[in-house]
Coordinates of C-alpha atoms (C1' of nucleotides) in Angstrom, one line a residue:
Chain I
X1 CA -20.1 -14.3 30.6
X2 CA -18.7 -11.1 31.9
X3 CA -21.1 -9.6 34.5
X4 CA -21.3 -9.5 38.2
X5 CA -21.2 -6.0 37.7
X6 CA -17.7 -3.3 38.7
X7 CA -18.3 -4.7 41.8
X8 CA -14.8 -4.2 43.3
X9 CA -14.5 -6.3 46.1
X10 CA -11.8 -8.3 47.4
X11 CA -14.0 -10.1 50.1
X12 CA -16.7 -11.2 47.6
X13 CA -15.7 -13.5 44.9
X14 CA -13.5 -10.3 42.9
X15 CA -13.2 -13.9 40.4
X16 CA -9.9 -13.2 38.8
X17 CA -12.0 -14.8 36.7
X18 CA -12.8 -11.2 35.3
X19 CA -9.3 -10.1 34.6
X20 CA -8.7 -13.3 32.5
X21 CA -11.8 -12.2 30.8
X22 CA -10.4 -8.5 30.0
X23 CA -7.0 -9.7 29.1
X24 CA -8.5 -12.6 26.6
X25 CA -10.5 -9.8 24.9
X26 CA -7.3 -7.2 24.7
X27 CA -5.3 -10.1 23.2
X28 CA -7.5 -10.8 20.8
X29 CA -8.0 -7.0 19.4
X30 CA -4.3 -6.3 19.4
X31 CA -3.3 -9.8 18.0
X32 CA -6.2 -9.7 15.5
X33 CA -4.8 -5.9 14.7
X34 CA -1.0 -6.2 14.4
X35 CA 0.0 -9.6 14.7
X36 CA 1.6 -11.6 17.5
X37 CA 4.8 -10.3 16.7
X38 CA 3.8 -6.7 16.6
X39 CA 2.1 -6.7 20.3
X40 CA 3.4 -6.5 23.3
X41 CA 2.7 -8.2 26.7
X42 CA 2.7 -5.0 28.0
X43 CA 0.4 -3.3 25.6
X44 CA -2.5 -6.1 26.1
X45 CA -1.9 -5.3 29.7
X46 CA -2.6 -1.8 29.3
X47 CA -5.4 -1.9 27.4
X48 CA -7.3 -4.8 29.8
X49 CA -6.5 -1.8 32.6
X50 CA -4.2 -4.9 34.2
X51 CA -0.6 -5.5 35.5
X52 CA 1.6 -7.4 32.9
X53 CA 2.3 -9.4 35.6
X54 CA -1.4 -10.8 35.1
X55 CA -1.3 -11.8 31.8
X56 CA 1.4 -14.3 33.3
X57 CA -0.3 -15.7 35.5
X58 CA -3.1 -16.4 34.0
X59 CA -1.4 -18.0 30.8
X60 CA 2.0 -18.2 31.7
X61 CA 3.5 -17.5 28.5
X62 CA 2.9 -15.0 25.5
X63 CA 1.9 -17.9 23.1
X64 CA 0.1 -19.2 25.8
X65 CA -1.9 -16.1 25.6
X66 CA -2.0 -16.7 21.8
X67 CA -3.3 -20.4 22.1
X68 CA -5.8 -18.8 24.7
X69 CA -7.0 -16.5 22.7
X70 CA -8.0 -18.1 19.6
X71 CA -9.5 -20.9 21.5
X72 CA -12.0 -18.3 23.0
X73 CA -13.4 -16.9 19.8
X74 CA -15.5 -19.3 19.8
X75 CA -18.4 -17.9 17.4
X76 CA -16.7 -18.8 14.7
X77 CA -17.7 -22.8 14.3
X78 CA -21.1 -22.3 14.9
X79 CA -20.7 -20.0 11.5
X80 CA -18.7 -22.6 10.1
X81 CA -21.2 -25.1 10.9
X82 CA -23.7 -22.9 9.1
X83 CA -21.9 -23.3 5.8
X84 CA -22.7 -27.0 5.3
X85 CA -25.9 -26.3 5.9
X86 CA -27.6 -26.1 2.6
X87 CA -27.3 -27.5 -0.7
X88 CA -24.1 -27.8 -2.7
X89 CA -25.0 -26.0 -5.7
X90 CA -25.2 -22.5 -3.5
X91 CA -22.3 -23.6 -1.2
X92 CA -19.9 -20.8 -2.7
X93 CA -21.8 -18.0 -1.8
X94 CA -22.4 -19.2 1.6
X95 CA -18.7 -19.7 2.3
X96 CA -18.3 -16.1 1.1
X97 CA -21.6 -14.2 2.6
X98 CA -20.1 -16.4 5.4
X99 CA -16.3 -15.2 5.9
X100 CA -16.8 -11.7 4.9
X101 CA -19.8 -10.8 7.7
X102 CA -17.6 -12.9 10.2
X103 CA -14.5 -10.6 9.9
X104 CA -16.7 -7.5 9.2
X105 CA -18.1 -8.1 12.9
X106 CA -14.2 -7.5 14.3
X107 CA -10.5 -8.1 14.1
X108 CA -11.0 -10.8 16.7
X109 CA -11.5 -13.8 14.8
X110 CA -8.7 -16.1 15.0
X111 CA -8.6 -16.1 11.1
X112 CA -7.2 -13.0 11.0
X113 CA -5.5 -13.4 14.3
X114 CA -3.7 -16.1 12.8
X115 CA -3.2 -14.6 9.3
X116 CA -1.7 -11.7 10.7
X117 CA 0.8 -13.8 13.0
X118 CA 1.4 -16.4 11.2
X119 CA 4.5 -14.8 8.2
X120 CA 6.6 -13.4 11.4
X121 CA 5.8 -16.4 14.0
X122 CA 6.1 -20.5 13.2
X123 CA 3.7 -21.2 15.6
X124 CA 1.0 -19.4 14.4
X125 CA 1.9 -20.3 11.2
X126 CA 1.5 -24.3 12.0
X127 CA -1.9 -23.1 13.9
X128 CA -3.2 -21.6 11.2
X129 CA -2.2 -24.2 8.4
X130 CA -4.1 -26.8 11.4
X131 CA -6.8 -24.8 11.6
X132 CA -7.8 -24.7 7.6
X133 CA -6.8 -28.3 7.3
X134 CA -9.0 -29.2 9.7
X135 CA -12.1 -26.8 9.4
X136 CA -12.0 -26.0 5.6
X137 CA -10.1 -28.5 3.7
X138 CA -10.7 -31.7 5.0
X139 CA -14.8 -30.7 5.3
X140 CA -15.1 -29.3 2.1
X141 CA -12.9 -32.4 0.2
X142 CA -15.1 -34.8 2.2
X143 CA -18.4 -33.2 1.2
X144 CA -17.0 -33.0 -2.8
X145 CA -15.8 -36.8 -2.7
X146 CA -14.5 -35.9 -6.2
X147 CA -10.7 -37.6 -7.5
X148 CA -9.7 -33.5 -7.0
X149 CA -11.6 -32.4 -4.5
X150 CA -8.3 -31.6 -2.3
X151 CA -7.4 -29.3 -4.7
X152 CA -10.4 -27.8 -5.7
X153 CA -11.2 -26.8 -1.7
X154 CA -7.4 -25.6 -2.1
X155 CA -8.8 -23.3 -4.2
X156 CA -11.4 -22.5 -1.9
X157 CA -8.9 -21.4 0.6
X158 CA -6.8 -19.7 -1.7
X159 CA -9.8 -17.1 -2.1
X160 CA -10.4 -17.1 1.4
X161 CA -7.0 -16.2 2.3
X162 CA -6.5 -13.6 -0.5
X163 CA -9.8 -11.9 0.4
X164 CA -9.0 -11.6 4.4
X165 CA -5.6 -10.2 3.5
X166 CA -6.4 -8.2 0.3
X167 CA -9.4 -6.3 2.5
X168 CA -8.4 -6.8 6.3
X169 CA -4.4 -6.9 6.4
X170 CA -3.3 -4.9 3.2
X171 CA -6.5 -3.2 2.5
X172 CA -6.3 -3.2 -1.4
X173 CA -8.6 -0.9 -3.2
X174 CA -11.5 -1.2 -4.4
X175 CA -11.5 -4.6 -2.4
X176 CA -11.1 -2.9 0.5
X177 CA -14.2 -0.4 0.4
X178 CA -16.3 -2.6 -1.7
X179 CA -19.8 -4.2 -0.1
X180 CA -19.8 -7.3 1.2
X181 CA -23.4 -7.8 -1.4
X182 CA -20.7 -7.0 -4.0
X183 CA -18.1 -8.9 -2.7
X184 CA -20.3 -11.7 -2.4
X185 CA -21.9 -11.3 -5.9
X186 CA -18.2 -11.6 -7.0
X187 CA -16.3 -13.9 -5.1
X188 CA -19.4 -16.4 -4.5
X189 CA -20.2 -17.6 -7.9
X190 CA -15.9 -17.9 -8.5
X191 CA -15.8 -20.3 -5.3
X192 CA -19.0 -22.2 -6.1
X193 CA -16.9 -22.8 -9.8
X194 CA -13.8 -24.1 -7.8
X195 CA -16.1 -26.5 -5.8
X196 CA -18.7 -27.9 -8.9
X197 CA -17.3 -26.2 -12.1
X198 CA -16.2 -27.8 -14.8
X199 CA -12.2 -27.9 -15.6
X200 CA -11.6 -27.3 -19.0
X201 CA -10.0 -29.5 -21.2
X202 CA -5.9 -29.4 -21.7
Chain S
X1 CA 32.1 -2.6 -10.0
X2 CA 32.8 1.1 -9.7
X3 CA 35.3 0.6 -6.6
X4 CA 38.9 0.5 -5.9
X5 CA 39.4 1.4 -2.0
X6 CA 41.5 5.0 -2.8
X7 CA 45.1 3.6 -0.8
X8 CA 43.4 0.6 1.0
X9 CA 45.1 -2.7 1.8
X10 CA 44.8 -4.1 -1.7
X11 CA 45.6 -7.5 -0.2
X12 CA 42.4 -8.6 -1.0
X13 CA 40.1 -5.5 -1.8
X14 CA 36.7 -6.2 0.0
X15 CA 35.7 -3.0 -2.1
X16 CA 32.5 -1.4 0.2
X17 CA 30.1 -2.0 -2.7
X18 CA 31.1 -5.8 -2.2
X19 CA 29.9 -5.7 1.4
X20 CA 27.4 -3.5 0.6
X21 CA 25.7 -6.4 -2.1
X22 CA 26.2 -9.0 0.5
X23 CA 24.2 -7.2 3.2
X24 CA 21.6 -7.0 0.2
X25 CA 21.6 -10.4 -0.6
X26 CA 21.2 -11.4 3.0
X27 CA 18.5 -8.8 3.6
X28 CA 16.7 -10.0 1.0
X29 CA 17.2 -13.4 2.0
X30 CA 15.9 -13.4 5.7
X31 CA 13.7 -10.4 4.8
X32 CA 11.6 -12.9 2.7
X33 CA 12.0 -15.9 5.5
X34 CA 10.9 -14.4 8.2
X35 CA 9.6 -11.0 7.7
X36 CA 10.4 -7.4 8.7
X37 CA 9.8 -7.7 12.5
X38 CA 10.9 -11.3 12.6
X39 CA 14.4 -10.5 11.2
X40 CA 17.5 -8.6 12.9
X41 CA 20.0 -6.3 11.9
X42 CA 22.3 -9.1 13.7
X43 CA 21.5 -11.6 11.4
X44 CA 21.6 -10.3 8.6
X45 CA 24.9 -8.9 9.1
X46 CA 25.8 -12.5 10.2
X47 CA 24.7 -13.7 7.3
X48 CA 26.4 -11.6 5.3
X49 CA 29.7 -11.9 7.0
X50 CA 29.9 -8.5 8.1
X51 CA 29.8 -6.4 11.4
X52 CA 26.1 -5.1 12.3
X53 CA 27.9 -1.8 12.3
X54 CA 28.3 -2.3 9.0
X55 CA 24.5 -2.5 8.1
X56 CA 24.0 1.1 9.3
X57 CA 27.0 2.6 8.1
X58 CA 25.4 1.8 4.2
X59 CA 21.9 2.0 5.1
X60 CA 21.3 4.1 8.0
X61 CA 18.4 2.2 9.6
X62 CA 16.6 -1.3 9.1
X63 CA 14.1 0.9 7.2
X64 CA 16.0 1.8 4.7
X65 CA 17.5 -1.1 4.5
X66 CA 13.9 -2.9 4.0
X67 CA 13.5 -0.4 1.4
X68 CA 16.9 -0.8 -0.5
X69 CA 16.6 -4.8 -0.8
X70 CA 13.3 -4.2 -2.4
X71 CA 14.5 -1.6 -4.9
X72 CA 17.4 -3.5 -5.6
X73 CA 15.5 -6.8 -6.6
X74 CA 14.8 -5.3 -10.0
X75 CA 14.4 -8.7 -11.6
X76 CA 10.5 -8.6 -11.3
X77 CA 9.4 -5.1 -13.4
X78 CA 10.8 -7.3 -16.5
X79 CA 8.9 -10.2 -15.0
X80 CA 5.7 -8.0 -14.6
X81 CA 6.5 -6.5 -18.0
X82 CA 6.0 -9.9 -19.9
X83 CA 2.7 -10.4 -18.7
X84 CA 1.4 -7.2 -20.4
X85 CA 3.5 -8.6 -24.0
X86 CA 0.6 -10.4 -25.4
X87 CA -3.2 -10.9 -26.0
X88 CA -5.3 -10.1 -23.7
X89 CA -7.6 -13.9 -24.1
X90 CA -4.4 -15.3 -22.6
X91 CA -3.5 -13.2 -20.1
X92 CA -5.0 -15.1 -17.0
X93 CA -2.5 -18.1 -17.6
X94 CA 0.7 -15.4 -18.2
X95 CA -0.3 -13.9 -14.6
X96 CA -0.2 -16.7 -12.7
X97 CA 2.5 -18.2 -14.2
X98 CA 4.7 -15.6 -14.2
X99 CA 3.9 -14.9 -10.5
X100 CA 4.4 -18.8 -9.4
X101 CA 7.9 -19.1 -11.6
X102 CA 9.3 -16.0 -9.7
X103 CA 8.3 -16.6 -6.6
X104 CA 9.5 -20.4 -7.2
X105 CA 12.7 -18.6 -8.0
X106 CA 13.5 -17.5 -4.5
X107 CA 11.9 -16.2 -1.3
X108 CA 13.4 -12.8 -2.4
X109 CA 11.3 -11.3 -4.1
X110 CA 9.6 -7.9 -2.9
X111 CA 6.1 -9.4 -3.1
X112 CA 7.1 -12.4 -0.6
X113 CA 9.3 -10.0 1.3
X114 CA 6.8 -7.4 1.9
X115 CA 3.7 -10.1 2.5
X116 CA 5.8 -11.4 5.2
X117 CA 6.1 -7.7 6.9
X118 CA 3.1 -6.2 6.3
X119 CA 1.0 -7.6 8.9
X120 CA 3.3 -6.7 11.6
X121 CA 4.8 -3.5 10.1
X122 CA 2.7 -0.5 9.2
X123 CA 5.5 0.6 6.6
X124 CA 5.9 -2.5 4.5
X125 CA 1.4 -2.6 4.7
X126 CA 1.7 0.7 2.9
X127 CA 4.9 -0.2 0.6
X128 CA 2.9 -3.1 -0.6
X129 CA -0.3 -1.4 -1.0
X130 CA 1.8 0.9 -3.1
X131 CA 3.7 -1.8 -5.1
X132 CA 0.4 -3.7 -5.9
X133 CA -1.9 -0.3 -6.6
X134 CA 1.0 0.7 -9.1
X135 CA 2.1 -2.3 -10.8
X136 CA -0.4 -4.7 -10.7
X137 CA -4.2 -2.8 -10.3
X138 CA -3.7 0.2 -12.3
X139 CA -2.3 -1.6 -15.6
X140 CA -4.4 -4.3 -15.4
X141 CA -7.7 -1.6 -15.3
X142 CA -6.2 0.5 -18.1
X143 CA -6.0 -2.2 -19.9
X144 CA -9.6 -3.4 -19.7
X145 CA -11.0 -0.2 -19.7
X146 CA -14.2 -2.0 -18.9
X147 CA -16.6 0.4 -16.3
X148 CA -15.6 -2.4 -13.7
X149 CA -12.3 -2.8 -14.6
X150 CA -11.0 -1.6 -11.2
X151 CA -13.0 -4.4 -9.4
X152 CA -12.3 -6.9 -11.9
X153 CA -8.1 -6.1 -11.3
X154 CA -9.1 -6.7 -7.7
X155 CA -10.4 -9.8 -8.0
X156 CA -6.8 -10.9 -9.6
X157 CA -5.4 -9.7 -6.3
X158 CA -6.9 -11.5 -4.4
X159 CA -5.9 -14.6 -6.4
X160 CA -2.3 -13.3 -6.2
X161 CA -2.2 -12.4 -2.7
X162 CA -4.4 -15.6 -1.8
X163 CA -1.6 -17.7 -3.8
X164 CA 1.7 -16.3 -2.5
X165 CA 0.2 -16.4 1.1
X166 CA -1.2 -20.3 0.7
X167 CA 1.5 -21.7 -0.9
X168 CA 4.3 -19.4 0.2
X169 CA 3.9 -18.3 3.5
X170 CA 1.1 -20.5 5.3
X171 CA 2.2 -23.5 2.8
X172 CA -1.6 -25.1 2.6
X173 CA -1.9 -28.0 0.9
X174 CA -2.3 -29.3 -1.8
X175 CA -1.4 -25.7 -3.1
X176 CA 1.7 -25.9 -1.1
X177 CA 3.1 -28.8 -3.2
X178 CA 1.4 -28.6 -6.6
X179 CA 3.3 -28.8 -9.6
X180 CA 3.2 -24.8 -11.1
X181 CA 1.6 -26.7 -14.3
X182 CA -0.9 -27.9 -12.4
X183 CA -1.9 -24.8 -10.7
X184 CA -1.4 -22.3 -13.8
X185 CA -3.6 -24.6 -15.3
X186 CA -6.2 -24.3 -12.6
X187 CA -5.7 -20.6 -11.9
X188 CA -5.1 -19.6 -15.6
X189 CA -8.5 -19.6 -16.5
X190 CA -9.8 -18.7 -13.1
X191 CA -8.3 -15.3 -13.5
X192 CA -9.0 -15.3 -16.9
X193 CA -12.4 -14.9 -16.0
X194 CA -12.4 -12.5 -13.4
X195 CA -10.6 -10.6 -16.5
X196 CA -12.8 -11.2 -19.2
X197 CA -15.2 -13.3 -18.0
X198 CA -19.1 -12.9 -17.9
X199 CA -20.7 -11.4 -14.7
X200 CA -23.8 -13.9 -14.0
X201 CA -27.3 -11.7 -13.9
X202 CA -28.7 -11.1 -10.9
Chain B
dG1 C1' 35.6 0.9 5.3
dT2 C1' 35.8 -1.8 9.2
dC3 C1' 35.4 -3.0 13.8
dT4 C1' 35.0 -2.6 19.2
dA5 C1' 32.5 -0.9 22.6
dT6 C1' 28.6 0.7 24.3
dA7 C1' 24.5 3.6 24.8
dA8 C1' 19.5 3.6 25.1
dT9 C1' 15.6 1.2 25.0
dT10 C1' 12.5 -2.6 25.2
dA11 C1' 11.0 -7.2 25.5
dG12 C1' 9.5 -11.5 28.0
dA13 C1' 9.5 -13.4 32.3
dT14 C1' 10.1 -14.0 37.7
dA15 C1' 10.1 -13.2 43.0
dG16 C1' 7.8 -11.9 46.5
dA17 C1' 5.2 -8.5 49.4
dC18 C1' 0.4 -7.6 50.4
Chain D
dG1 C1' -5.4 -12.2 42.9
dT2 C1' -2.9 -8.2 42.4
dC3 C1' 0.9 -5.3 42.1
dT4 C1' 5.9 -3.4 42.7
dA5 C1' 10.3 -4.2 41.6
dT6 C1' 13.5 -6.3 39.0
dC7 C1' 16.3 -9.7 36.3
dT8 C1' 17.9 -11.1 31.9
dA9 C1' 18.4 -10.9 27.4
dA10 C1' 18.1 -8.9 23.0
dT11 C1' 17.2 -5.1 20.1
dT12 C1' 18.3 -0.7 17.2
dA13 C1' 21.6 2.6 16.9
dT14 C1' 25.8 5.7 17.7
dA15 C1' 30.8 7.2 18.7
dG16 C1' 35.1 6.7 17.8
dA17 C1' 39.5 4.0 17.3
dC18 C1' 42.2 1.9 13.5

DNA sequence: GTCTATAATTAGATAGAC
DNA sequence: GTCTATCTAATTATAGAC
């Protein structure tokens, strides 16, 4: 963690370790708020109170940075982890309750990092299309075990990713201002119908 | 069209309006690949055959030129309009798949175009908050006049914004390469029911 | 209308002093 | 580790010849 104090001094151990810690943090609120393409080197500098020189250094590369920076938020699996944890038949709401307090905490979440990277960069793109694979579809198909379970946790992620850019990138109204008890009274019974509900007859 | 160069070399009349529609067409084209900030007056005027000059001689800036090739793909208000010809018990299957079969069209349409540029560019956040408050949440609540209308056309946002994004833009699958029959089929009555559907009792 | 040339700015990245 | 200085390349945009 990120204490030792302000201690400034060069003879102690001044751990770069410190700056690394500032810049990771910068990257992640300017990232998470306008995109990888839409920030500049220079601008996470500034705001970590660092040369740009630095952030090279430390990470070589801007998508280094990137790379860096999502790997760092790393309170988002334990929430992930806490979504499995319960009984299917509630599952929905959880996955909603779930996403919507994790991006209400911040913009740092690699979610919407990622989703607001992602249409003007491949790379995050292919990150984030890895990182739902991995931690929503193939979890969520494997707990279903159903012939369509891919497609119904599809389904699942086609909520997720409409609510995180409906109410954190494009801030559509009255999605946007709503509660997250009301978003959650909404959105959780329509994802928990995805997962167990019953597909109606052609 | 409406051209004939006053005295020009008619030796092959490369009237301005034909130049003009390429740079359109290209703008449209890469605009919807790669997004506003991931696009360049370059290459689109490469693409279109023309000098870069040329770009801001008709359009002034790579504003208005973002905001000319989405005024100028006027083949999605008729689109839009169909979905409102018709009764309202069926209208969950006409939304989605009238928004799939136009975006399966081409990448140029303004809802692709400006999903791939908000995130990075405050101008197309706020033209697309525009375009989807206007033609999308405002005629779907007058037409449910229902005291939660205005949530219940948000919930069909998300589903619209979730799609486009997943299977356009992020390309998740099994969204990504669904048949459109299989997913208006899956999505018809989903937002048929944020619609029309039955709020479950707290 | 079309193109050449270029201005003005900005980006990512590197070298090297301290 | 940190910073100054700078290189290189690419960008938007303009002026002006033809």
């Amino acid at each position: 963690m990120a204490e030792r104090g302000t201690h400034q001094r060069p003879g102690r151990w001044r751990s770069g370790a410190e700056s690394r810690q500032r810049i990771l943090q910068a990257a992640r609120e300017l990232f998470g708020r306008h995109g990888y393409g839409g920030t500049t080197v220079r601008a996470i500098a500034t705001a970590a109170g660092v040369d740009p020189a630095m952030v090279f250094y430390f990470f070589g590369t801007k998508q280094g940075l990137l790379g860096a920076a999502i790997e760092m938020s790393d309170n988002i699996p334990p929430a992930i982890e806490s979504i499995f944890t319960g009984g299917l038949d509630t599952i929905g709401e959880r996955i909603v309750r779930t996403l919507l307090e994790n991006l209400e905490k911040s913009d740092r979440t690699p979610l919407v990092m990622l989703t607001r990277s992602a249409p003007t960069d491949a790379q995050s793109e292919a990150l984030l299309r890895e990182f739902i694979d991995r931690e929503i579809t193939e979890r969520l198909a494997a707990l279903l075990g159903t012939p369509d379970a891919a497609l119904r946790a599809g389904m699942v992620n086609v909520q997720i990713l409409g609510l995180a850019v409906a109410r954190y990138i494009v801030r559509i109204e009255p999605i946007a201002s709503s509660s997250v008890d009301e978003l959650v009274a909404r959105f959780g019974p329509l994802v928990q119908h995805c997962l167990t509900g019953r597909t109606e007859p052609p």
